[in-house]
């Protein structure tokens, strides 16, 4: 049997539902965002009352999913921790794989019919789910496993705090439907907040920058000695002229105008 | 996007090589057979020198593979630990899944070109490999995960010892090419050695039986109080008449004749 004459065709058993829409909305591993909640919505045609029997006794499960944004692969990849040197795709969890299969361990919160609520995930809304398996600590937990290149550079975590001003901006935006920004800020600023190789930073200096999230910007300062990132304000990336112009490519100018007016 | 119009086609990135030929040759989890060695042989056409770069720094890796013996699935399955009640397929690691994807954590021994030697596996020879990922302890190790129904019935492990006679039988057979029998005996007798629901037991009494392995039999006694299984002999399942008959359905009668003669 060779690979040349062999192929396996899979169909999703369901889809993932959560607020995260874009790859940069999610942390690089679900365990870094224990508060991120999502729903695995299994297909109606599956006999879920049978197929999920006794799954609720487990605290964690494996989700095997389809990296559906990825149509190509590369033998070398640049992992998200901004390392200088590329690593092999099989030495990474990069989505650019020969077979676009993702694997995440998530916390099981509850099961209601064909809907499974999970926490601590790194999946995007709409991700096709291919399989679920119970987490078996005696087979799956290797706490003393050697972590290769990921351990080579110990990670410094920063505390991310919001000033009163930034908090009021964020609260207003959340009340008006922009519910991904808070997670995004925490995910992106708790590690290497000022790394020069990061694409989402604007106006970077030695101790401050702005983080870009779609048409919004989070201004922050960084206290490297105490490992604290202080978010000072959220602001619109549109200029006054942009807001006066009726062309609305992202369909969000009305929200920006209201945000600017209420300040 | 719904599952009805969506399918993902995968091709193996390589194949597994090991002595285990049949599902009953492997333990129900690789961690139960740390000595089981196998080779992941990646396709020649893959640029392995790039795709595997830095993988050798990890002690463990995930293998996602195709349960290629399985063409159908069932919503309820009977797990190998002989439990009285069936569980949902998604609450099990059974191969009878809607998408026949297998997941195993294995120990990485060495990498040589496109060949990766691994230990502690539960894969069969010829298994198509779909993906490899590094084991990341910070994301994958949850030692205190709650193990659902698998923890409901604490497992009693038996020590499996061979008498001098059984050891000499086994050594002769191994010297003559039958190299799976020792693992098979250990895998099958260290847990529930006399369970009445097991199909591979013959001549079962309250404290002894024979374990069937293809055309061979391992006779054993069981000391339940001290949790010791004592394998007393390996013998041919052919009768003298069978051996005199030239019909040789399994192509192994010459080995059996030599085995019987040398005793």
Coordinates of C-alpha atoms in Angstrom, one line a residue:
Chain A
X1 CA 0.0 0.0 0.0
X2 CA 1.5 3.4 -1.0
X3 CA 0.2 6.9 -0.5
X4 CA -0.1 7.4 -4.3
X5 CA -3.2 5.3 -4.6
X6 CA -4.7 6.0 -1.2
X7 CA -6.9 8.7 0.1
X8 CA -9.3 9.2 3.0
X9 CA -12.3 11.4 2.7
X10 CA -13.8 12.9 5.9
X11 CA -17.0 14.8 6.6
X12 CA -17.4 17.2 9.5
X13 CA -19.4 15.8 12.4
X14 CA -20.2 19.4 13.3
X15 CA -19.0 22.9 13.6
X16 CA -17.5 25.2 16.2
X17 CA -19.3 28.3 17.4
X18 CA -17.6 31.1 19.2
X19 CA -17.0 34.9 18.9
X20 CA -13.5 34.5 17.4
X21 CA -13.6 35.2 13.7
X22 CA -10.0 35.6 12.6
X23 CA -6.8 33.6 13.3
X24 CA -5.4 36.5 15.4
X25 CA -8.5 36.4 17.6
X26 CA -7.3 33.2 19.3
X27 CA -4.4 32.4 21.5
X28 CA -1.7 30.2 20.2
X29 CA -2.8 27.5 22.6
X30 CA -6.2 27.1 24.2
X31 CA -4.6 26.5 27.6
X32 CA -3.5 30.2 27.5
X33 CA -7.1 31.4 27.4
X34 CA -9.0 29.3 30.0
X35 CA -11.9 31.7 29.9
X36 CA -12.5 31.3 26.2
X37 CA -15.9 29.6 25.8
X38 CA -17.2 27.9 22.7
X39 CA -19.8 25.4 21.5
X40 CA -19.2 22.3 19.5
X41 CA -22.5 21.9 17.6
X42 CA -22.8 18.4 16.3
X43 CA -24.8 17.6 13.2
X44 CA -28.5 17.0 13.8
X45 CA -28.4 13.8 11.8
X46 CA -25.9 12.2 14.3
X47 CA -27.5 10.1 17.1
X48 CA -25.9 12.3 19.7
X49 CA -27.9 10.9 22.6
X50 CA -26.0 7.6 21.9
X51 CA -22.7 8.8 20.5
X52 CA -22.0 11.1 23.5
X53 CA -23.1 8.7 26.2
X54 CA -20.8 8.9 29.2
X55 CA -18.7 11.7 27.7
X56 CA -20.0 14.0 30.4
X57 CA -17.9 12.0 33.0
X58 CA -14.7 13.4 31.6
X59 CA -13.2 16.8 32.5
X60 CA -11.3 17.2 29.2
X61 CA -11.6 16.1 25.6
X62 CA -9.6 16.1 22.4
X63 CA -11.0 17.9 19.4
X64 CA -9.6 17.0 16.0
X65 CA -10.6 19.6 13.5
X66 CA -10.0 20.9 10.0
X67 CA -7.8 24.0 9.6
X68 CA -10.3 25.1 7.0
X69 CA -8.5 28.5 6.3
X70 CA -5.4 26.6 5.0
X71 CA -5.1 25.2 1.5
X72 CA -1.4 24.9 1.2
X73 CA 1.5 23.8 3.3
X74 CA 5.2 24.6 3.8
X75 CA 7.9 22.3 5.1
X76 CA 9.4 25.1 7.3
X77 CA 7.2 27.4 9.3
X78 CA 7.7 30.4 11.6
X79 CA 5.9 29.7 14.9
X80 CA 3.9 32.5 16.5
X81 CA 6.4 33.0 19.3
X82 CA 8.5 35.1 16.9
X83 CA 11.5 32.9 17.0
X84 CA 14.3 33.9 14.7
X85 CA 14.7 30.5 13.1
X86 CA 12.1 28.5 11.2
X87 CA 11.2 25.0 12.4
X88 CA 9.9 21.9 10.5
X89 CA 6.1 21.8 10.1
X90 CA 6.0 18.5 12.0
X91 CA 7.9 20.1 14.9
X92 CA 5.2 22.7 15.1
X93 CA 1.4 23.0 15.6
X94 CA 1.2 25.4 12.6
X95 CA -2.0 25.1 10.5
X96 CA 0.1 24.9 7.2
X97 CA 0.3 21.1 7.2
X98 CA 0.2 18.5 4.4
X99 CA -3.0 17.2 6.0
X100 CA -4.7 20.3 7.6
X101 CA -5.6 18.5 10.9
X102 CA -5.8 20.5 14.1
X103 CA -5.7 19.0 17.6
X104 CA -6.7 20.8 20.8
X105 CA -7.3 19.6 24.3
X106 CA -10.3 21.6 25.8
X107 CA -12.1 21.6 29.0
X108 CA -15.6 20.1 28.9
X109 CA -18.2 22.4 30.5
X110 CA -21.5 20.8 29.7
X111 CA -23.4 18.8 27.1
X112 CA -27.0 19.7 26.0
X113 CA -28.3 17.5 23.2
X114 CA -26.0 18.0 20.3
X115 CA -24.3 21.0 21.8
X116 CA -21.1 20.6 23.8
X117 CA -19.9 23.7 25.7
X118 CA -16.1 23.8 26.1
X119 CA -13.6 26.2 27.6
X120 CA -9.9 27.0 27.0
X121 CA -10.1 26.5 23.3
X122 CA -8.1 28.0 20.4
X123 CA -10.6 27.4 17.6
X124 CA -12.3 29.8 15.3
X125 CA -16.0 30.2 14.7
X126 CA -17.1 27.9 11.8
X127 CA -14.3 25.4 12.2
X128 CA -15.4 22.0 10.9
X129 CA -15.0 19.4 13.7
X130 CA -13.9 15.9 12.6
X131 CA -13.6 13.9 15.8
X132 CA -14.0 14.0 19.6
X133 CA -12.1 11.7 22.0
X134 CA -12.1 11.6 25.8
X135 CA -8.9 12.8 27.4
X136 CA -7.3 9.8 29.2
X137 CA -4.7 11.0 31.7
X138 CA -3.0 7.7 31.9
X139 CA -2.3 7.7 28.2
X140 CA -2.2 11.4 27.3
X141 CA -0.7 13.2 30.2
X142 CA 3.1 13.4 30.1
X143 CA 3.9 16.4 32.3
X144 CA 7.6 15.8 32.2
X145 CA 7.8 15.5 28.4
X146 CA 10.7 17.5 26.9
X147 CA 9.4 20.4 25.0
X148 CA 12.1 20.9 22.3
X149 CA 12.6 24.3 20.8
X150 CA 9.5 25.7 22.6
X151 CA 11.4 25.4 25.9
X152 CA 14.6 26.8 24.5
X153 CA 13.6 30.4 25.2
X154 CA 11.7 30.7 28.5
X155 CA 8.7 32.9 28.0
X156 CA 8.2 36.1 30.0
X157 CA 4.6 36.7 30.8
X158 CA 3.4 40.3 31.2
X159 CA 0.5 41.4 33.4
X160 CA -1.9 43.3 31.1
X161 CA -3.8 46.0 33.0
X162 CA -6.3 48.6 31.7
X163 CA -6.4 52.2 32.9
X164 CA -9.8 53.6 33.9
X165 CA -10.0 55.4 30.6
X166 CA -9.2 52.3 28.6
X167 CA -11.7 50.2 30.7
X168 CA -14.5 52.7 30.0
X169 CA -13.7 52.6 26.2
X170 CA -13.7 48.8 26.2
X171 CA -16.9 48.6 28.3
X172 CA -18.7 50.9 25.9
X173 CA -17.5 48.9 22.8
X174 CA -18.6 45.6 24.5
X175 CA -22.0 47.0 25.3
X176 CA -22.2 47.9 21.6
X177 CA -21.3 44.4 20.3
X178 CA -17.5 44.4 19.9
X179 CA -16.9 41.4 22.1
X180 CA -13.5 40.1 20.9
X181 CA -11.3 43.0 21.7
X182 CA -10.6 42.3 25.3
X183 CA -9.4 38.8 24.7
X184 CA -7.4 40.0 21.7
X185 CA -5.6 42.6 23.8
X186 CA -4.7 40.1 26.5
X187 CA -3.6 37.4 24.1
X188 CA -1.4 39.8 22.1
X189 CA 0.2 41.8 24.9
X190 CA 1.0 39.2 27.6
X191 CA 4.0 37.9 25.6
X192 CA 6.7 40.0 23.8
X193 CA 4.5 43.1 23.7
X194 CA 7.1 45.2 21.8
X195 CA 8.8 42.6 19.6
X196 CA 10.0 44.5 16.5
X197 CA 9.0 41.6 14.2
X198 CA 5.3 41.9 15.1
X199 CA 3.1 43.2 12.3
X200 CA 0.3 44.5 14.5
X201 CA 2.2 47.2 16.3
X202 CA 2.2 50.9 15.2
X203 CA 4.1 53.9 16.6
X204 CA 6.4 51.6 18.4
X205 CA 9.0 53.2 20.7
X206 CA 11.2 51.6 23.3
X207 CA 8.4 51.5 25.9
X208 CA 5.1 52.1 24.0
X209 CA 3.1 51.3 20.9
X210 CA -0.4 50.8 19.5
X211 CA -1.9 47.4 18.9
X212 CA -4.1 47.1 15.8
X213 CA -7.3 45.2 15.9
X214 CA -9.2 45.6 12.6
X215 CA -10.3 49.3 12.6
X216 CA -9.5 49.8 16.3
X217 CA -6.3 50.6 18.1
X218 CA -5.2 49.9 21.7
X219 CA -2.5 52.3 22.9
X220 CA -0.3 50.9 25.6
X221 CA 2.9 51.5 27.6
X222 CA 5.3 48.7 28.7
X223 CA 7.1 48.6 32.0
X224 CA 9.8 46.0 31.1
X225 CA 11.3 45.9 34.6
X226 CA 8.1 44.9 36.3
X227 CA 6.6 43.1 33.3
X228 CA 3.5 45.2 33.2
X229 CA 1.7 46.3 30.0
X230 CA -0.7 49.2 30.7
X231 CA -3.4 49.8 28.1
X232 CA -4.1 53.6 28.2
X233 CA -6.9 54.0 25.6
X234 CA -8.8 52.4 22.8
X235 CA -9.3 54.6 19.8
X236 CA -10.6 54.6 16.3
X237 CA -8.1 54.1 13.5
X238 CA -10.3 56.3 11.2
X239 CA -9.4 59.9 10.8
X240 CA -12.0 62.6 11.0
X241 CA -12.0 62.7 7.1
X242 CA -12.4 59.0 7.0
X243 CA -15.5 59.2 9.2
X244 CA -17.0 62.0 7.1
X245 CA -16.5 59.9 3.9
X246 CA -19.6 57.8 3.3
X247 CA -17.6 54.9 1.7
X248 CA -17.7 52.2 4.4
X249 CA -15.6 49.2 3.4
X250 CA -15.8 47.4 6.8
X251 CA -19.4 48.4 7.5
X252 CA -18.5 49.8 10.9
X253 CA -18.2 53.6 10.5
X254 CA -21.5 54.2 12.3
X255 CA -20.1 52.5 15.4
X256 CA -16.9 54.5 15.2
X257 CA -18.9 57.8 14.8
X258 CA -21.0 57.0 17.9
X259 CA -17.8 56.0 19.8
X260 CA -16.1 59.3 19.0
X261 CA -19.3 61.3 19.8
X262 CA -19.7 59.8 23.3
X263 CA -16.2 60.6 24.4
Chain B
X1 CA -21.3 26.0 5.7
X2 CA -22.9 22.7 6.5
X3 CA -21.5 19.2 6.5
X4 CA -23.7 18.1 3.7
X5 CA -21.7 19.9 1.0
X6 CA -18.3 19.7 2.7
X7 CA -15.6 17.0 2.6
X8 CA -11.9 16.9 3.3
X9 CA -9.6 14.5 1.4
X10 CA -6.4 13.4 3.0
X11 CA -3.4 11.4 1.8
X12 CA -1.0 9.5 4.1
X13 CA 2.3 11.3 4.8
X14 CA 3.7 7.8 5.4
X15 CA 3.1 4.4 6.9
X16 CA 3.8 2.6 10.2
X17 CA 6.2 -0.4 10.4
X18 CA 6.2 -2.8 13.3
X19 CA 5.7 -6.5 13.9
X20 CA 2.1 -6.2 15.1
X21 CA -0.2 -7.4 12.3
X22 CA -3.6 -7.8 13.9
X23 CA -5.6 -5.6 16.2
X24 CA -5.2 -8.1 19.1
X25 CA -1.4 -7.8 18.7
X26 CA -1.4 -4.3 20.3
X27 CA -2.2 -3.0 23.8
X28 CA -5.3 -0.9 24.1
X29 CA -3.0 2.1 24.8
X30 CA 0.6 2.5 23.8
X31 CA 1.6 3.6 27.3
X32 CA 0.9 0.1 28.5
X33 CA 3.6 -1.3 26.2
X34 CA 6.6 1.1 26.6
X35 CA 8.9 -1.5 25.0
X36 CA 6.9 -1.7 21.8
X37 CA 9.1 -0.2 19.1
X38 CA 8.0 0.9 15.6
X39 CA 9.0 3.0 12.7
X40 CA 7.1 5.9 11.1
X41 CA 8.3 5.7 7.5
X42 CA 7.5 9.0 5.8
X43 CA 7.0 9.2 2.1
X44 CA 10.1 9.7 0.0
X45 CA 8.6 12.6 -1.8
X46 CA 8.3 14.7 1.4
X47 CA 11.2 17.1 2.1
X48 CA 11.8 15.4 5.5
X49 CA 15.1 17.1 6.1
X50 CA 13.0 20.3 6.3
X51 CA 9.6 19.2 7.6
X52 CA 11.2 17.3 10.6
X53 CA 13.7 20.1 11.6
X54 CA 13.9 20.4 15.4
X55 CA 11.5 17.6 16.0
X56 CA 14.3 15.6 17.6
X57 CA 14.3 18.0 20.5
X58 CA 11.0 16.7 21.7
X59 CA 10.7 13.6 23.9
X60 CA 7.1 12.7 22.7
X61 CA 5.0 13.3 19.7
X62 CA 1.4 12.9 18.6
X63 CA 0.6 10.6 15.7
X64 CA -2.7 11.1 14.0
X65 CA -3.4 8.1 11.9
X66 CA -6.1 6.3 9.8
X67 CA -7.9 3.4 11.4
X68 CA -7.7 1.7 8.0
X69 CA -9.3 -1.6 9.1
X70 CA -12.5 0.2 9.8
X71 CA -15.1 1.1 7.2
X72 CA -18.2 1.6 9.4
X73 CA -19.0 3.1 12.7
X74 CA -21.5 2.6 15.6
X75 CA -22.8 5.2 18.0
X76 CA -22.3 2.8 20.9
X77 CA -19.2 0.7 21.4
X78 CA -18.0 -1.9 23.8
X79 CA -14.6 -0.8 25.0
X80 CA -11.8 -3.4 25.4
X81 CA -11.8 -3.4 29.1
X82 CA -14.8 -5.7 29.0
X83 CA -17.2 -3.4 30.7
X84 CA -20.8 -4.6 31.0
X85 CA -22.3 -1.4 29.5
X86 CA -21.6 0.2 26.2
X87 CA -20.5 3.8 25.9
X88 CA -20.8 6.5 23.2
X89 CA -18.2 6.3 20.5
X90 CA -17.1 9.9 21.3
X91 CA -16.6 8.8 24.9
X92 CA -14.2 6.2 23.7
X93 CA -11.0 5.7 21.7
X94 CA -12.7 2.9 19.7
X95 CA -11.7 2.7 16.0
X96 CA -15.3 2.5 14.9
X97 CA -15.8 6.3 14.4
X98 CA -17.6 8.5 11.9
X99 CA -14.2 9.7 10.8
X100 CA -11.7 6.9 11.3
X101 CA -9.0 9.1 12.9
X102 CA -6.7 7.6 15.5
X103 CA -4.6 9.6 18.0
X104 CA -1.6 8.3 19.9
X105 CA 1.1 9.8 22.1
X106 CA 4.4 8.0 21.5
X107 CA 7.9 8.4 22.7
X108 CA 10.4 9.7 20.2
X109 CA 13.5 7.5 20.0
X110 CA 15.4 8.7 17.0
X111 CA 15.1 10.2 13.5
X112 CA 17.1 9.0 10.6
X113 CA 16.2 10.6 7.3
X114 CA 12.5 9.9 6.7
X115 CA 12.4 7.1 9.3
X116 CA 11.3 8.0 12.9
X117 CA 11.7 5.3 15.5
X118 CA 9.1 5.5 18.3
X119 CA 8.3 3.5 21.4
X120 CA 5.2 2.9 23.5
X121 CA 2.9 2.7 20.5
X122 CA -0.4 0.9 19.9
X123 CA -0.3 1.0 16.0
X124 CA -0.4 -1.8 13.5
X125 CA 2.0 -2.5 10.8
X126 CA 0.9 -0.7 7.6
X127 CA -1.2 2.0 9.4
X128 CA -1.4 5.1 7.2
X129 CA 0.0 8.1 9.0
X130 CA -1.8 11.4 8.5
X131 CA 0.0 13.9 10.7
X132 CA 2.7 14.3 13.3
X133 CA 2.8 17.1 16.0
X134 CA 5.2 17.8 18.8
X135 CA 3.9 17.0 22.3
X136 CA 3.7 20.3 24.2
X137 CA 3.4 19.6 27.9
X138 CA 2.0 23.1 28.8
X139 CA -0.9 22.5 26.4
X140 CA -1.3 18.7 26.3
X141 CA -0.5 17.4 29.8
X142 CA -3.5 17.4 32.2
X143 CA -2.4 14.9 34.8
X144 CA -5.4 15.6 37.0
X145 CA -8.0 15.3 34.3
X146 CA -11.1 13.4 35.3
X147 CA -11.1 10.1 33.5
X148 CA -14.9 9.4 33.3
X149 CA -16.0 5.8 33.0
X150 CA -12.5 4.6 32.5
X151 CA -11.8 5.4 36.2
X152 CA -15.1 3.9 37.4
X153 CA -13.6 0.4 37.8
X154 CA -10.1 0.5 39.1
X155 CA -7.9 -1.8 37.1
X156 CA -6.1 -4.7 38.7
X157 CA -2.8 -5.4 37.0
X158 CA -1.4 -8.9 37.2
X159 CA 2.3 -9.8 37.1
X160 CA 2.8 -12.2 34.1
X161 CA 5.7 -14.6 34.7
X162 CA 6.8 -17.5 32.6
X163 CA 8.0 -20.9 33.9
X164 CA 11.3 -22.2 32.7
X165 CA 9.5 -24.5 30.3
X166 CA 7.4 -21.7 28.9
X167 CA 10.4 -19.5 28.5
X168 CA 12.3 -22.2 26.6
X169 CA 9.3 -22.6 24.3
X170 CA 9.1 -18.9 23.7
X171 CA 12.8 -18.5 23.1
X172 CA 12.8 -21.3 20.5
X173 CA 9.8 -19.7 18.7
X174 CA 11.4 -16.3 18.8
X175 CA 14.6 -17.7 17.4
X176 CA 12.5 -19.2 14.6
X177 CA 10.7 -15.9 13.7
X178 CA 7.6 -15.8 15.8
X179 CA 8.3 -12.4 17.5
X180 CA 4.9 -11.1 18.5
X181 CA 3.9 -13.8 20.9
X182 CA 5.6 -12.5 24.0
X183 CA 4.0 -9.1 23.8
X184 CA 0.7 -10.6 23.1
X185 CA 0.9 -12.8 26.2
X186 CA 1.7 -9.9 28.4
X187 CA -0.9 -7.5 26.9
X188 CA -3.6 -10.1 27.2
X189 CA -2.9 -11.6 30.6
X190 CA -2.0 -8.6 32.7
X191 CA -5.6 -7.4 33.0
X192 CA -8.7 -9.6 33.7
X193 CA -6.9 -12.8 32.7
X194 CA -9.9 -15.1 33.3
X195 CA -12.8 -12.8 32.4
X196 CA -15.5 -15.1 31.1
X197 CA -16.4 -12.6 28.3
X198 CA -13.0 -12.9 26.6
X199 CA -13.1 -14.8 23.3
X200 CA -9.5 -15.9 23.2
X201 CA -9.6 -18.2 26.3
X202 CA -10.0 -21.9 26.0
X203 CA -10.4 -24.6 28.7
X204 CA -11.1 -22.0 31.3
X205 CA -11.5 -23.1 34.9
X206 CA -11.6 -20.9 38.0
X207 CA -7.8 -20.6 38.1
X208 CA -6.5 -21.6 34.6
X209 CA -7.0 -21.4 30.9
X210 CA -5.3 -21.3 27.5
X211 CA -4.8 -18.1 25.6
X212 CA -5.2 -18.5 21.8
X213 CA -2.7 -16.7 19.5
X214 CA -3.4 -17.8 15.9
X215 CA -2.4 -21.4 15.8
X216 CA -0.5 -21.3 19.1
X217 CA -1.7 -21.7 22.7
X218 CA -0.3 -20.4 26.0
X219 CA -1.4 -22.4 29.0
X220 CA -1.5 -20.4 32.2
X221 CA -2.6 -20.5 35.8
X222 CA -3.8 -17.5 37.7
X223 CA -3.2 -16.7 41.4
X224 CA -5.9 -14.2 42.1
X225 CA -4.8 -13.5 45.7
X226 CA -1.3 -12.4 44.7
X227 CA -2.3 -11.2 41.2
X228 CA 0.2 -13.4 39.4
X229 CA -0.4 -15.1 36.1
X230 CA 2.0 -18.0 35.5
X231 CA 2.4 -19.1 31.9
X232 CA 3.4 -22.8 32.1
X233 CA 3.8 -23.8 28.4
X234 CA 3.4 -22.8 24.8
X235 CA 1.9 -25.5 22.6
X236 CA 0.7 -26.1 19.1
X237 CA -3.0 -25.9 18.6
X238 CA -2.7 -28.6 15.8
X239 CA -3.4 -32.2 16.7
X240 CA -1.1 -34.9 15.5
X241 CA -3.6 -35.7 12.7
X242 CA -3.6 -32.0 11.7
X243 CA 0.2 -32.0 11.4
X244 CA 0.1 -35.2 9.3
X245 CA -2.4 -33.6 6.9
X246 CA -0.6 -31.8 4.1
X247 CA -3.3 -29.1 3.8
X248 CA -1.7 -26.0 5.3
X249 CA -4.2 -23.1 5.5
X250 CA -2.0 -20.8 7.6
X251 CA 1.3 -21.8 6.0
X252 CA 2.9 -22.6 9.3
X253 CA 2.7 -26.4 9.7
X254 CA 6.4 -26.9 9.1
X255 CA 7.2 -24.6 12.0
X256 CA 4.8 -26.5 14.2
X257 CA 6.3 -29.9 13.2
X258 CA 9.8 -28.7 14.1
X259 CA 8.5 -27.2 17.4
X260 CA 6.9 -30.5 18.3
X261 CA 10.0 -32.6 17.2
X262 CA 12.5 -30.5 19.3
X263 CA 10.7 -31.0 22.6

